[in-house]
């Protein structure tokens, strides 16, 4: 089974702190994604990566950065956390587009971040 | 721009009955893929079913079927014989035609199954 593991299920941070959310997948997927989930808004894409050291902005990248130094690991960084970044963060991975698959995303269990 | 619309914030159904969750989409690209995911209260996103825009038949997976009406740009999820364990958030999503398997999600529908 594909496994996507997020390092922390629950985090509480203070405004201005630097926050690292870690995600590891074990299926050798090329693509990895960070989404943010808020009630009534569904999931919105923050950043994604299609290869090691490659990253692309999603729909809401402001206030976030990412790092992908190894194929299996994709980190989301909040340089200076703010209260409006209180949310559920979901990491996902998938095979590269064009391979023989539907392109479904495999998700981690989510990290619920509260910024005080 | 591509968009997914789920107009039902919440639905409820009696156990053993069928329920339809609505999803409409907007895209000008002729090639696209549509997905449904389930999110129980525990938080993980579970893939349910996939429909490709060129698939001739509606997708089915066990008790889940996708009522795909291309001309109306709708991709409703039908759950037959609802079970208590079906209570969850359900998200409709479309693959971004620009590539990389990015998914664009709707706002979701919360389904409650009553005994």
CSV table of C-alpha atoms in Angstrom, one decimal:
chain,number,residue,atom,x,y,z
A,1,UNK,CA,0.0,0.0,0.0
A,2,UNK,CA,1.1,3.6,-0.7
A,3,UNK,CA,2.0,5.4,2.4
A,4,UNK,CA,2.2,9.1,2.8
A,5,UNK,CA,3.4,10.1,6.3
A,6,UNK,CA,3.1,13.6,7.8
A,7,UNK,CA,5.4,14.2,10.7
A,8,UNK,CA,2.9,15.9,13.0
A,9,UNK,CA,-0.9,15.5,13.4
A,10,UNK,CA,-1.3,18.5,15.6
A,11,UNK,CA,0.9,21.5,16.1
A,12,UNK,CA,0.4,24.7,18.1
A,13,UNK,CA,2.7,27.6,17.3
A,14,UNK,CA,3.0,31.2,18.1
A,15,UNK,CA,2.8,34.1,15.7
A,16,UNK,CA,6.1,34.8,14.1
A,17,UNK,CA,7.5,31.3,14.6
A,18,UNK,CA,9.1,29.4,11.8
A,19,UNK,CA,7.1,26.2,11.2
A,20,UNK,CA,8.2,23.0,9.3
A,21,UNK,CA,5.7,20.4,8.1
A,22,UNK,CA,7.4,17.3,6.9
A,23,UNK,CA,5.9,14.7,4.4
A,24,UNK,CA,7.4,11.4,3.3
A,25,UNK,CA,6.1,9.0,0.7
A,26,UNK,CA,7.3,5.4,0.1
A,27,UNK,CA,6.0,4.7,-3.4
A,28,UNK,CA,8.7,6.5,-5.5
A,29,UNK,CA,6.2,9.0,-6.7
A,30,UNK,CA,7.6,11.8,-8.8
A,31,UNK,CA,4.9,14.4,-7.9
A,32,UNK,CA,4.3,15.7,-4.4
A,33,UNK,CA,1.8,18.4,-3.3
A,34,UNK,CA,0.9,20.5,-0.3
A,35,UNK,CA,-2.8,21.5,0.1
A,36,UNK,CA,-4.5,23.6,2.7
A,37,UNK,CA,-8.1,22.7,3.8
A,38,UNK,CA,-10.5,25.2,5.3
A,39,UNK,CA,-14.2,24.8,5.9
A,40,UNK,CA,-16.3,25.9,3.0
A,41,UNK,CA,-13.3,26.3,0.7
A,42,UNK,CA,-12.3,22.7,0.1
A,43,UNK,CA,-8.6,22.0,-0.6
A,44,UNK,CA,-6.4,24.7,-2.1
A,45,UNK,CA,-3.0,24.0,-3.6
A,46,UNK,CA,-0.1,25.8,-2.0
A,47,UNK,CA,2.9,24.3,-3.8
A,48,UNK,CA,3.8,21.2,-5.7
A,49,UNK,CA,7.0,19.5,-6.9
A,50,UNK,CA,7.4,17.3,-9.9
A,51,UNK,CA,11.0,16.3,-9.3
A,52,UNK,CA,13.8,16.6,-6.8
A,53,UNK,CA,14.7,20.3,-6.2
A,54,UNK,CA,11.9,21.4,-8.5
A,55,UNK,CA,8.9,23.3,-7.2
A,56,UNK,CA,6.0,25.2,-8.6
A,57,UNK,CA,3.6,27.6,-6.9
A,58,UNK,CA,0.0,26.6,-6.6
A,59,UNK,CA,-3.0,28.9,-6.0
A,60,UNK,CA,-2.1,30.2,-2.6
A,61,UNK,CA,1.7,30.3,-2.2
A,62,UNK,CA,2.0,33.5,-0.2
A,63,UNK,CA,3.6,33.1,3.2
A,64,UNK,CA,4.8,29.6,2.4
A,65,UNK,CA,7.9,28.0,0.9
A,66,UNK,CA,8.8,24.3,0.2
A,67,UNK,CA,11.9,22.1,-0.1
A,68,UNK,CA,12.4,18.9,-1.9
A,69,UNK,CA,16.0,17.7,-1.4
A,70,UNK,CA,15.1,14.0,-1.8
A,71,UNK,CA,12.5,12.3,-3.9
A,72,UNK,CA,10.6,10.9,-1.0
A,73,UNK,CA,10.4,14.0,1.1
A,74,UNK,CA,8.6,17.3,0.6
A,75,UNK,CA,8.6,19.9,3.3
A,76,UNK,CA,6.3,22.9,3.8
A,77,UNK,CA,7.8,25.9,5.6
A,78,UNK,CA,6.0,28.8,7.1
A,79,UNK,CA,8.7,31.4,7.5
A,80,UNK,CA,6.8,33.5,10.0
A,81,UNK,CA,3.6,31.9,11.1
A,82,UNK,CA,0.5,34.1,11.2
A,83,UNK,CA,-3.0,33.4,12.7
A,84,UNK,CA,-4.5,33.3,9.3
A,85,UNK,CA,-2.4,30.2,8.6
A,86,UNK,CA,-4.3,28.2,11.2
A,87,UNK,CA,-5.6,25.4,9.1
A,88,UNK,CA,-5.4,21.7,8.1
A,89,UNK,CA,-2.5,20.9,5.9
A,90,UNK,CA,-2.6,17.9,3.6
A,91,UNK,CA,0.4,16.4,1.8
A,92,UNK,CA,-0.2,14.2,-1.3
A,93,UNK,CA,1.9,12.3,-3.9
A,94,UNK,CA,1.2,10.8,-7.3
A,95,UNK,CA,3.0,9.2,-10.3
A,96,UNK,CA,4.1,11.4,-13.1
A,97,UNK,CA,1.5,12.4,-15.6
A,98,UNK,CA,1.3,10.1,-18.5
A,99,UNK,CA,2.1,6.9,-16.8
A,100,UNK,CA,-0.5,4.1,-16.9
A,101,UNK,CA,-2.6,5.3,-14.0
A,102,UNK,CA,-5.5,7.6,-13.3
A,103,UNK,CA,-3.3,10.2,-11.7
A,104,UNK,CA,-5.0,9.9,-8.4
A,105,UNK,CA,-3.4,11.6,-5.4
A,106,UNK,CA,-2.4,9.6,-2.3
A,107,UNK,CA,-2.8,11.7,0.8
A,108,UNK,CA,-1.3,11.8,4.3
A,109,UNK,CA,-3.4,12.0,7.4
A,110,UNK,CA,-3.1,15.8,7.6
A,111,UNK,CA,-1.4,18.2,10.0
A,112,UNK,CA,-3.7,20.5,12.0
A,113,UNK,CA,-1.8,23.7,12.7
A,114,UNK,CA,-3.0,26.3,15.2
A,115,UNK,CA,-1.2,29.6,15.3
A,116,UNK,CA,-1.8,31.7,18.4
B,1,UNK,CA,-10.3,28.7,-15.6
B,2,UNK,CA,-11.2,25.2,-14.3
B,3,UNK,CA,-13.7,25.1,-11.4
B,4,UNK,CA,-15.5,22.5,-9.4
B,5,UNK,CA,-18.8,23.3,-7.7
B,6,UNK,CA,-20.5,21.3,-5.0
B,7,UNK,CA,-23.7,23.1,-4.1
B,8,UNK,CA,-24.8,20.9,-1.1
B,9,UNK,CA,-22.9,21.8,2.0
B,10,UNK,CA,-24.6,19.0,3.9
B,11,UNK,CA,-26.8,16.0,3.2
B,12,UNK,CA,-28.4,13.3,5.3
B,13,UNK,CA,-29.7,9.9,4.3
B,14,UNK,CA,-31.3,7.0,6.0
B,15,UNK,CA,-29.2,3.8,6.4
B,16,UNK,CA,-29.7,1.4,3.4
B,17,UNK,CA,-31.0,4.1,1.1
B,18,UNK,CA,-29.2,5.6,-1.9
B,19,UNK,CA,-27.9,9.1,-2.0
B,20,UNK,CA,-26.6,11.4,-4.8
B,21,UNK,CA,-23.9,14.0,-4.1
B,22,UNK,CA,-23.8,16.7,-6.8
B,23,UNK,CA,-20.8,18.0,-8.6
B,24,UNK,CA,-20.5,20.3,-11.6
B,25,UNK,CA,-17.3,21.3,-13.3
B,26,UNK,CA,-16.1,23.9,-15.7
B,27,UNK,CA,-13.3,23.4,-18.2
B,28,UNK,CA,-12.7,24.2,-21.8
B,29,UNK,CA,-10.2,21.4,-22.2
B,30,UNK,CA,-11.5,18.3,-24.0
B,31,UNK,CA,-9.4,15.9,-21.9
B,32,UNK,CA,-9.9,15.8,-18.2
B,33,UNK,CA,-10.3,13.5,-15.3
B,34,UNK,CA,-12.8,13.6,-12.4
B,35,UNK,CA,-12.3,12.2,-8.9
B,36,UNK,CA,-14.3,11.7,-5.8
B,37,UNK,CA,-12.6,11.4,-2.4
B,38,UNK,CA,-14.0,10.6,1.0
B,39,UNK,CA,-12.7,12.3,4.2
B,40,UNK,CA,-13.9,10.6,7.5
B,41,UNK,CA,-13.6,12.5,10.7
B,42,UNK,CA,-10.1,11.1,11.2
B,43,UNK,CA,-8.9,13.3,8.4
B,44,UNK,CA,-7.4,11.1,5.8
B,45,UNK,CA,-8.5,11.5,2.2
B,46,UNK,CA,-9.7,8.2,0.6
B,47,UNK,CA,-9.9,7.9,-3.2
B,48,UNK,CA,-13.3,6.5,-4.2
B,49,UNK,CA,-13.7,6.7,-8.0
B,50,UNK,CA,-12.4,8.1,-11.2
B,51,UNK,CA,-14.0,9.1,-14.5
B,52,UNK,CA,-12.0,10.1,-17.6
B,53,UNK,CA,-13.6,12.5,-20.0
B,54,UNK,CA,-13.3,10.0,-22.9
B,55,UNK,CA,-14.6,7.0,-20.9
B,56,UNK,CA,-17.7,5.7,-22.6
B,57,UNK,CA,-19.3,4.2,-19.5
B,58,UNK,CA,-20.0,5.6,-16.1
B,59,UNK,CA,-17.4,4.5,-13.6
B,60,UNK,CA,-18.5,2.1,-10.8
B,61,UNK,CA,-16.6,0.9,-7.7
B,62,UNK,CA,-18.6,-1.4,-5.5
B,63,UNK,CA,-21.4,0.7,-3.9
B,64,UNK,CA,-20.1,3.9,-5.6
B,65,UNK,CA,-21.0,5.0,-9.1
B,66,UNK,CA,-20.4,8.2,-11.0
B,67,UNK,CA,-23.3,9.6,-12.9
B,68,UNK,CA,-21.3,11.4,-15.7
B,69,UNK,CA,-23.3,13.7,-17.9
B,70,UNK,CA,-20.7,15.4,-20.1
B,71,UNK,CA,-23.1,17.8,-21.9
B,72,UNK,CA,-24.3,19.1,-18.6
B,73,UNK,CA,-20.7,19.1,-17.1
B,74,UNK,CA,-21.9,17.1,-14.1
B,75,UNK,CA,-20.2,14.2,-12.3
B,76,UNK,CA,-22.5,13.2,-9.4
B,77,UNK,CA,-21.5,10.5,-7.0
B,78,UNK,CA,-24.2,7.9,-6.2
B,79,UNK,CA,-23.8,5.8,-3.1
B,80,UNK,CA,-26.1,2.9,-3.0
B,81,UNK,CA,-27.3,1.1,0.2
B,82,UNK,CA,-25.8,3.7,2.6
B,83,UNK,CA,-24.0,2.6,5.7
B,84,UNK,CA,-23.3,4.4,8.9
B,85,UNK,CA,-19.6,4.3,8.0
B,86,UNK,CA,-20.4,6.4,4.9
B,87,UNK,CA,-20.8,9.5,7.2
B,88,UNK,CA,-18.0,11.8,6.1
B,89,UNK,CA,-17.0,14.7,3.9
B,90,UNK,CA,-17.0,14.0,0.2
B,91,UNK,CA,-14.9,16.0,-2.3
B,92,UNK,CA,-15.2,16.2,-6.0
B,93,UNK,CA,-12.1,17.1,-7.9
B,94,UNK,CA,-10.8,17.6,-11.4
B,95,UNK,CA,-7.3,17.1,-12.7
B,96,UNK,CA,-5.8,20.4,-13.9
B,97,UNK,CA,-5.2,20.0,-17.7
B,98,UNK,CA,-2.0,21.9,-17.3
B,99,UNK,CA,-0.4,18.8,-16.0
B,100,UNK,CA,1.5,17.3,-13.0
B,101,UNK,CA,-1.7,15.6,-11.8
B,102,UNK,CA,-2.7,18.7,-9.8
B,103,UNK,CA,-6.3,18.4,-8.6
B,104,UNK,CA,-8.7,21.2,-8.3
B,105,UNK,CA,-11.2,20.5,-5.5
B,106,UNK,CA,-14.8,21.5,-4.7
B,107,UNK,CA,-15.9,22.8,-1.3
B,108,UNK,CA,-17.1,19.4,-0.3
B,109,UNK,CA,-20.4,17.9,1.0
B,110,UNK,CA,-20.8,16.6,4.5
B,111,UNK,CA,-22.9,13.4,4.4
B,112,UNK,CA,-24.6,12.1,7.6
B,113,UNK,CA,-26.1,8.6,7.5
B,114,UNK,CA,-28.9,8.1,10.1
B,115,UNK,CA,-29.8,4.7,11.5
